[in-house]
JSON list of C-alpha atoms in Angstrom, two decimals:
[
{"chain": "A", "resi": 14, "resn": "MET", "atom": "CA", "xyz": [313.05, 122.27, 184.61]},
{"chain": "A", "resi": 15, "resn": "SER", "atom": "CA", "xyz": [310.86, 119.77, 182.80]},
{"chain": "A", "resi": 16, "resn": "THR", "atom": "CA", "xyz": [311.46, 118.93, 179.17]},
{"chain": "A", "resi": 17, "resn": "ASP", "atom": "CA", "xyz": [307.94, 117.59, 178.73]},
{"chain": "A", "resi": 18, "resn": "ALA", "atom": "CA", "xyz": [306.16, 119.03, 175.72]},
{"chain": "A", "resi": 19, "resn": "VAL", "atom": "CA", "xyz": [303.02, 121.05, 176.34]},
{"chain": "A", "resi": 20, "resn": "PRO", "atom": "CA", "xyz": [299.99, 119.23, 174.91]},
{"chain": "A", "resi": 21, "resn": "PRO", "atom": "CA", "xyz": [298.41, 121.13, 171.99]},
{"chain": "A", "resi": 22, "resn": "TRP", "atom": "CA", "xyz": [295.08, 121.50, 173.82]},
{"chain": "A", "resi": 23, "resn": "LEU", "atom": "CA", "xyz": [296.85, 123.18, 176.75]},
{"chain": "A", "resi": 24, "resn": "ALA", "atom": "CA", "xyz": [298.82, 125.49, 174.46]},
{"chain": "A", "resi": 25, "resn": "GLN", "atom": "CA", "xyz": [295.55, 126.55, 172.80]},
{"chain": "A", "resi": 26, "resn": "LEU", "atom": "CA", "xyz": [293.90, 127.19, 176.17]},
{"chain": "A", "resi": 27, "resn": "ARG", "atom": "CA", "xyz": [296.85, 129.24, 177.38]},
{"chain": "A", "resi": 28, "resn": "ALA", "atom": "CA", "xyz": [296.78, 131.28, 174.17]},
{"chain": "A", "resi": 29, "resn": "SER", "atom": "CA", "xyz": [293.13, 132.18, 174.81]},
{"chain": "A", "resi": 30, "resn": "ARG", "atom": "CA", "xyz": [293.77, 133.32, 178.41]},
{"chain": "A", "resi": 31, "resn": "GLY", "atom": "CA", "xyz": [291.96, 136.62, 179.04]},
{"chain": "A", "resi": 32, "resn": "ALA", "atom": "CA", "xyz": [289.50, 136.18, 176.17]},
{"chain": "A", "resi": 33, "resn": "PRO", "atom": "CA", "xyz": [285.77, 136.20, 176.99]},
{"chain": "A", "resi": 34, "resn": "ALA", "atom": "CA", "xyz": [284.55, 132.66, 177.68]},
{"chain": "A", "resi": 35, "resn": "ALA", "atom": "CA", "xyz": [281.34, 133.38, 175.76]},
{"chain": "A", "resi": 36, "resn": "PRO", "atom": "CA", "xyz": [279.24, 136.32, 174.71]},
{"chain": "A", "resi": 37, "resn": "ALA", "atom": "CA", "xyz": [277.34, 137.77, 177.69]},
{"chain": "A", "resi": 38, "resn": "ARG", "atom": "CA", "xyz": [273.83, 136.39, 178.01]},
{"chain": "A", "resi": 39, "resn": "THR", "atom": "CA", "xyz": [271.19, 135.83, 180.64]},
{"chain": "A", "resi": 40, "resn": "ALA", "atom": "CA", "xyz": [270.60, 132.23, 181.64]},
{"chain": "A", "resi": 41, "resn": "PRO", "atom": "CA", "xyz": [267.10, 131.00, 180.85]},
{"chain": "A", "resi": 42, "resn": "ASP", "atom": "CA", "xyz": [266.52, 130.03, 184.49]},
{"chain": "A", "resi": 43, "resn": "ALA", "atom": "CA", "xyz": [267.63, 131.58, 187.78]},
{"chain": "A", "resi": 44, "resn": "VAL", "atom": "CA", "xyz": [269.97, 129.72, 190.14]},
{"chain": "A", "resi": 45, "resn": "ASN", "atom": "CA", "xyz": [267.60, 128.60, 192.88]},
{"chain": "A", "resi": 46, "resn": "VAL", "atom": "CA", "xyz": [267.46, 126.34, 195.90]},
{"chain": "A", "resi": 47, "resn": "PRO", "atom": "CA", "xyz": [264.59, 124.11, 194.69]},
{"chain": "A", "resi": 48, "resn": "MET", "atom": "CA", "xyz": [266.49, 123.25, 191.49]},
{"chain": "A", "resi": 49, "resn": "ILE", "atom": "CA", "xyz": [269.65, 122.58, 193.52]},
{"chain": "A", "resi": 50, "resn": "ARG", "atom": "CA", "xyz": [267.68, 120.31, 195.88]},
{"chain": "A", "resi": 51, "resn": "ARG", "atom": "CA", "xyz": [266.07, 118.37, 193.01]},
{"chain": "A", "resi": 52, "resn": "TRP", "atom": "CA", "xyz": [269.40, 117.86, 191.27]},
{"chain": "A", "resi": 53, "resn": "CYS", "atom": "CA", "xyz": [271.01, 116.67, 194.52]},
{"chain": "A", "resi": 54, "resn": "GLU", "atom": "CA", "xyz": [268.15, 114.24, 195.14]},
{"chain": "A", "resi": 55, "resn": "ALA", "atom": "CA", "xyz": [268.46, 112.85, 191.61]},
{"chain": "A", "resi": 56, "resn": "MET", "atom": "CA", "xyz": [272.24, 112.44, 191.95]},
{"chain": "A", "resi": 57, "resn": "GLY", "atom": "CA", "xyz": [272.22, 111.13, 195.54]},
{"chain": "A", "resi": 58, "resn": "GLU", "atom": "CA", "xyz": [274.28, 114.15, 196.63]},
{"chain": "A", "resi": 59, "resn": "ARG", "atom": "CA", "xyz": [274.18, 114.76, 200.40]},
{"chain": "A", "resi": 60, "resn": "ASN", "atom": "CA", "xyz": [276.68, 117.59, 200.98]},
{"chain": "A", "resi": 61, "resn": "PRO", "atom": "CA", "xyz": [275.10, 119.96, 203.56]},
{"chain": "A", "resi": 62, "resn": "LEU", "atom": "CA", "xyz": [276.61, 122.94, 201.75]},
{"chain": "A", "resi": 63, "resn": "TYR", "atom": "CA", "xyz": [274.11, 122.20, 198.99]},
{"chain": "A", "resi": 64, "resn": "LEU", "atom": "CA", "xyz": [271.12, 121.11, 201.09]},
{"chain": "A", "resi": 65, "resn": "ASP", "atom": "CA", "xyz": [271.22, 122.48, 204.64]},
{"chain": "A", "resi": 66, "resn": "GLU", "atom": "CA", "xyz": [270.49, 126.22, 204.75]},
{"chain": "A", "resi": 67, "resn": "GLY", "atom": "CA", "xyz": [271.61, 126.51, 208.40]},
{"chain": "A", "resi": 68, "resn": "TYR", "atom": "CA", "xyz": [274.92, 124.78, 207.72]},
{"chain": "A", "resi": 69, "resn": "ALA", "atom": "CA", "xyz": [275.48, 126.69, 204.49]},
{"chain": "A", "resi": 70, "resn": "ALA", "atom": "CA", "xyz": [274.73, 130.04, 206.18]},
{"chain": "A", "resi": 71, "resn": "GLN", "atom": "CA", "xyz": [277.77, 129.47, 208.41]},
{"chain": "A", "resi": 72, "resn": "SER", "atom": "CA", "xyz": [280.04, 128.79, 205.44]},
{"chain": "A", "resi": 73, "resn": "GLU", "atom": "CA", "xyz": [282.20, 131.29, 203.59]},
{"chain": "A", "resi": 74, "resn": "TYR", "atom": "CA", "xyz": [279.40, 131.53, 200.99]},
{"chain": "A", "resi": 75, "resn": "GLY", "atom": "CA", "xyz": [276.72, 132.58, 203.48]},
{"chain": "A", "resi": 76, "resn": "GLY", "atom": "CA", "xyz": [274.09, 130.31, 201.97]},
{"chain": "A", "resi": 77, "resn": "VAL", "atom": "CA", "xyz": [273.31, 127.27, 199.88]},
{"chain": "A", "resi": 78, "resn": "VAL", "atom": "CA", "xyz": [275.50, 126.81, 196.82]},
{"chain": "A", "resi": 79, "resn": "ALA", "atom": "CA", "xyz": [275.05, 124.54, 193.82]},
{"chain": "A", "resi": 80, "resn": "PRO", "atom": "CA", "xyz": [277.39, 121.63, 193.18]},
{"chain": "A", "resi": 81, "resn": "PRO", "atom": "CA", "xyz": [280.01, 122.66, 190.61]},
{"chain": "A", "resi": 82, "resn": "ALA", "atom": "CA", "xyz": [278.71, 120.02, 188.19]},
{"chain": "A", "resi": 83, "resn": "MET", "atom": "CA", "xyz": [275.41, 121.95, 188.04]},
{"chain": "A", "resi": 84, "resn": "LEU", "atom": "CA", "xyz": [277.07, 124.79, 186.12]},
{"chain": "A", "resi": 85, "resn": "GLU", "atom": "CA", "xyz": [275.87, 123.21, 182.92]},
{"chain": "A", "resi": 86, "resn": "VAL", "atom": "CA", "xyz": [272.25, 123.39, 184.15]},
{"chain": "A", "resi": 87, "resn": "TRP", "atom": "CA", "xyz": [272.39, 127.16, 183.82]},
{"chain": "A", "resi": 88, "resn": "THR", "atom": "CA", "xyz": [274.87, 127.63, 180.97]},
{"chain": "A", "resi": 89, "resn": "MET", "atom": "CA", "xyz": [274.15, 124.99, 178.37]},
{"chain": "A", "resi": 90, "resn": "GLY", "atom": "CA", "xyz": [271.97, 125.87, 175.44]},
{"chain": "A", "resi": 91, "resn": "ARG", "atom": "CA", "xyz": [268.50, 124.50, 175.05]},
{"chain": "A", "resi": 92, "resn": "PHE", "atom": "CA", "xyz": [268.23, 121.57, 172.71]},
{"chain": "A", "resi": 93, "resn": "ARG", "atom": "CA", "xyz": [266.09, 121.64, 169.61]},
{"chain": "A", "resi": 94, "resn": "ALA", "atom": "CA", "xyz": [264.41, 118.80, 167.73]},
{"chain": "A", "resi": 95, "resn": "ASP", "atom": "CA", "xyz": [267.03, 119.07, 164.95]},
{"chain": "A", "resi": 96, "resn": "GLY", "atom": "CA", "xyz": [269.85, 118.50, 167.47]},
{"chain": "A", "resi": 97, "resn": "SER", "atom": "CA", "xyz": [271.14, 122.08, 167.46]},
{"chain": "A", "resi": 98, "resn": "THR", "atom": "CA", "xyz": [271.35, 124.38, 170.49]},
{"chain": "A", "resi": 99, "resn": "ASP", "atom": "CA", "xyz": [270.63, 128.06, 170.88]},
{"chain": "A", "resi": 100, "resn": "THR", "atom": "CA", "xyz": [274.08, 128.84, 172.34]},
{"chain": "A", "resi": 101, "resn": "GLY", "atom": "CA", "xyz": [277.59, 127.62, 171.78]},
{"chain": "A", "resi": 102, "resn": "GLN", "atom": "CA", "xyz": [279.95, 126.13, 174.33]},
{"chain": "A", "resi": 103, "resn": "LEU", "atom": "CA", "xyz": [282.15, 128.18, 176.59]},
{"chain": "A", "resi": 104, "resn": "LEU", "atom": "CA", "xyz": [285.59, 128.98, 175.18]},
{"chain": "A", "resi": 105, "resn": "GLY", "atom": "CA", "xyz": [287.89, 126.01, 175.57]},
{"chain": "A", "resi": 106, "resn": "MET", "atom": "CA", "xyz": [285.27, 123.47, 176.63]},
{"chain": "A", "resi": 107, "resn": "ASP", "atom": "CA", "xyz": [285.62, 121.49, 173.42]},
{"chain": "A", "resi": 108, "resn": "LEU", "atom": "CA", "xyz": [289.40, 121.27, 174.01]},
{"chain": "A", "resi": 109, "resn": "LEU", "atom": "CA", "xyz": [288.95, 120.18, 177.64]},
{"chain": "A", "resi": 110, "resn": "ASN", "atom": "CA", "xyz": [286.25, 117.64, 176.78]},
{"chain": "A", "resi": 111, "resn": "ALA", "atom": "CA", "xyz": [288.40, 116.14, 174.01]},
{"chain": "A", "resi": 112, "resn": "ALA", "atom": "CA", "xyz": [291.35, 115.89, 176.43]},
{"chain": "A", "resi": 113, "resn": "GLY", "atom": "CA", "xyz": [289.17, 114.01, 178.95]},
{"chain": "A", "resi": 114, "resn": "PHE", "atom": "CA", "xyz": [288.56, 116.82, 181.44]},
{"chain": "A", "resi": 115, "resn": "THR", "atom": "CA", "xyz": [284.81, 116.78, 181.95]},
{"chain": "A", "resi": 116, "resn": "ALA", "atom": "CA", "xyz": [284.37, 118.15, 185.53]},
{"chain": "A", "resi": 117, "resn": "VAL", "atom": "CA", "xyz": [283.75, 121.65, 186.88]},
{"chain": "A", "resi": 118, "resn": "SER", "atom": "CA", "xyz": [285.27, 122.74, 190.20]},
{"chain": "A", "resi": 119, "resn": "ARG", "atom": "CA", "xyz": [283.71, 126.09, 191.16]},
{"chain": "A", "resi": 120, "resn": "TYR", "atom": "CA", "xyz": [280.60, 126.61, 193.29]},
{"chain": "A", "resi": 121, "resn": "ILE", "atom": "CA", "xyz": [277.56, 128.49, 192.02]},
{"chain": "A", "resi": 122, "resn": "CYS", "atom": "CA", "xyz": [275.90, 130.40, 194.83]},
{"chain": "A", "resi": 123, "resn": "ALA", "atom": "CA", "xyz": [272.09, 130.61, 194.88]},
{"chain": "A", "resi": 124, "resn": "THR", "atom": "CA", "xyz": [272.04, 133.49, 197.39]},
{"chain": "A", "resi": 125, "resn": "CYS", "atom": "CA", "xyz": [275.32, 135.32, 196.67]},
{"chain": "A", "resi": 126, "resn": "ALA", "atom": "CA", "xyz": [275.72, 138.63, 194.88]},
{"chain": "A", "resi": 127, "resn": "PRO", "atom": "CA", "xyz": [276.15, 138.30, 191.09]},
{"chain": "A", "resi": 128, "resn": "GLY", "atom": "CA", "xyz": [279.65, 137.24, 190.10]},
{"chain": "A", "resi": 129, "resn": "ILE", "atom": "CA", "xyz": [280.37, 135.21, 193.25]}
]
């Protein structure tokens, strides 16, 4: 058994387990293949799961999915001239960002049923 102390940020995240990540809201834009394609082109991303509908149709997702890093495209608030946003961050994101964890690792499916 390890005697390493649990970092405070991790203790806080664990304490919030089961809490809603954010109030329910509808994203301002739908997840869609053209936006996924544009983002991939801008980033130089070539994964066929994101770009090749034939390849992606044979995957476990049954269609094109967005790169995990695109999650912010649909969840972040819109910026205003005064620097504020119209929505807050997801629960725990400030803790993860401050601890140096700035990546997302879950696919967003453009053609899947809601919640997948």
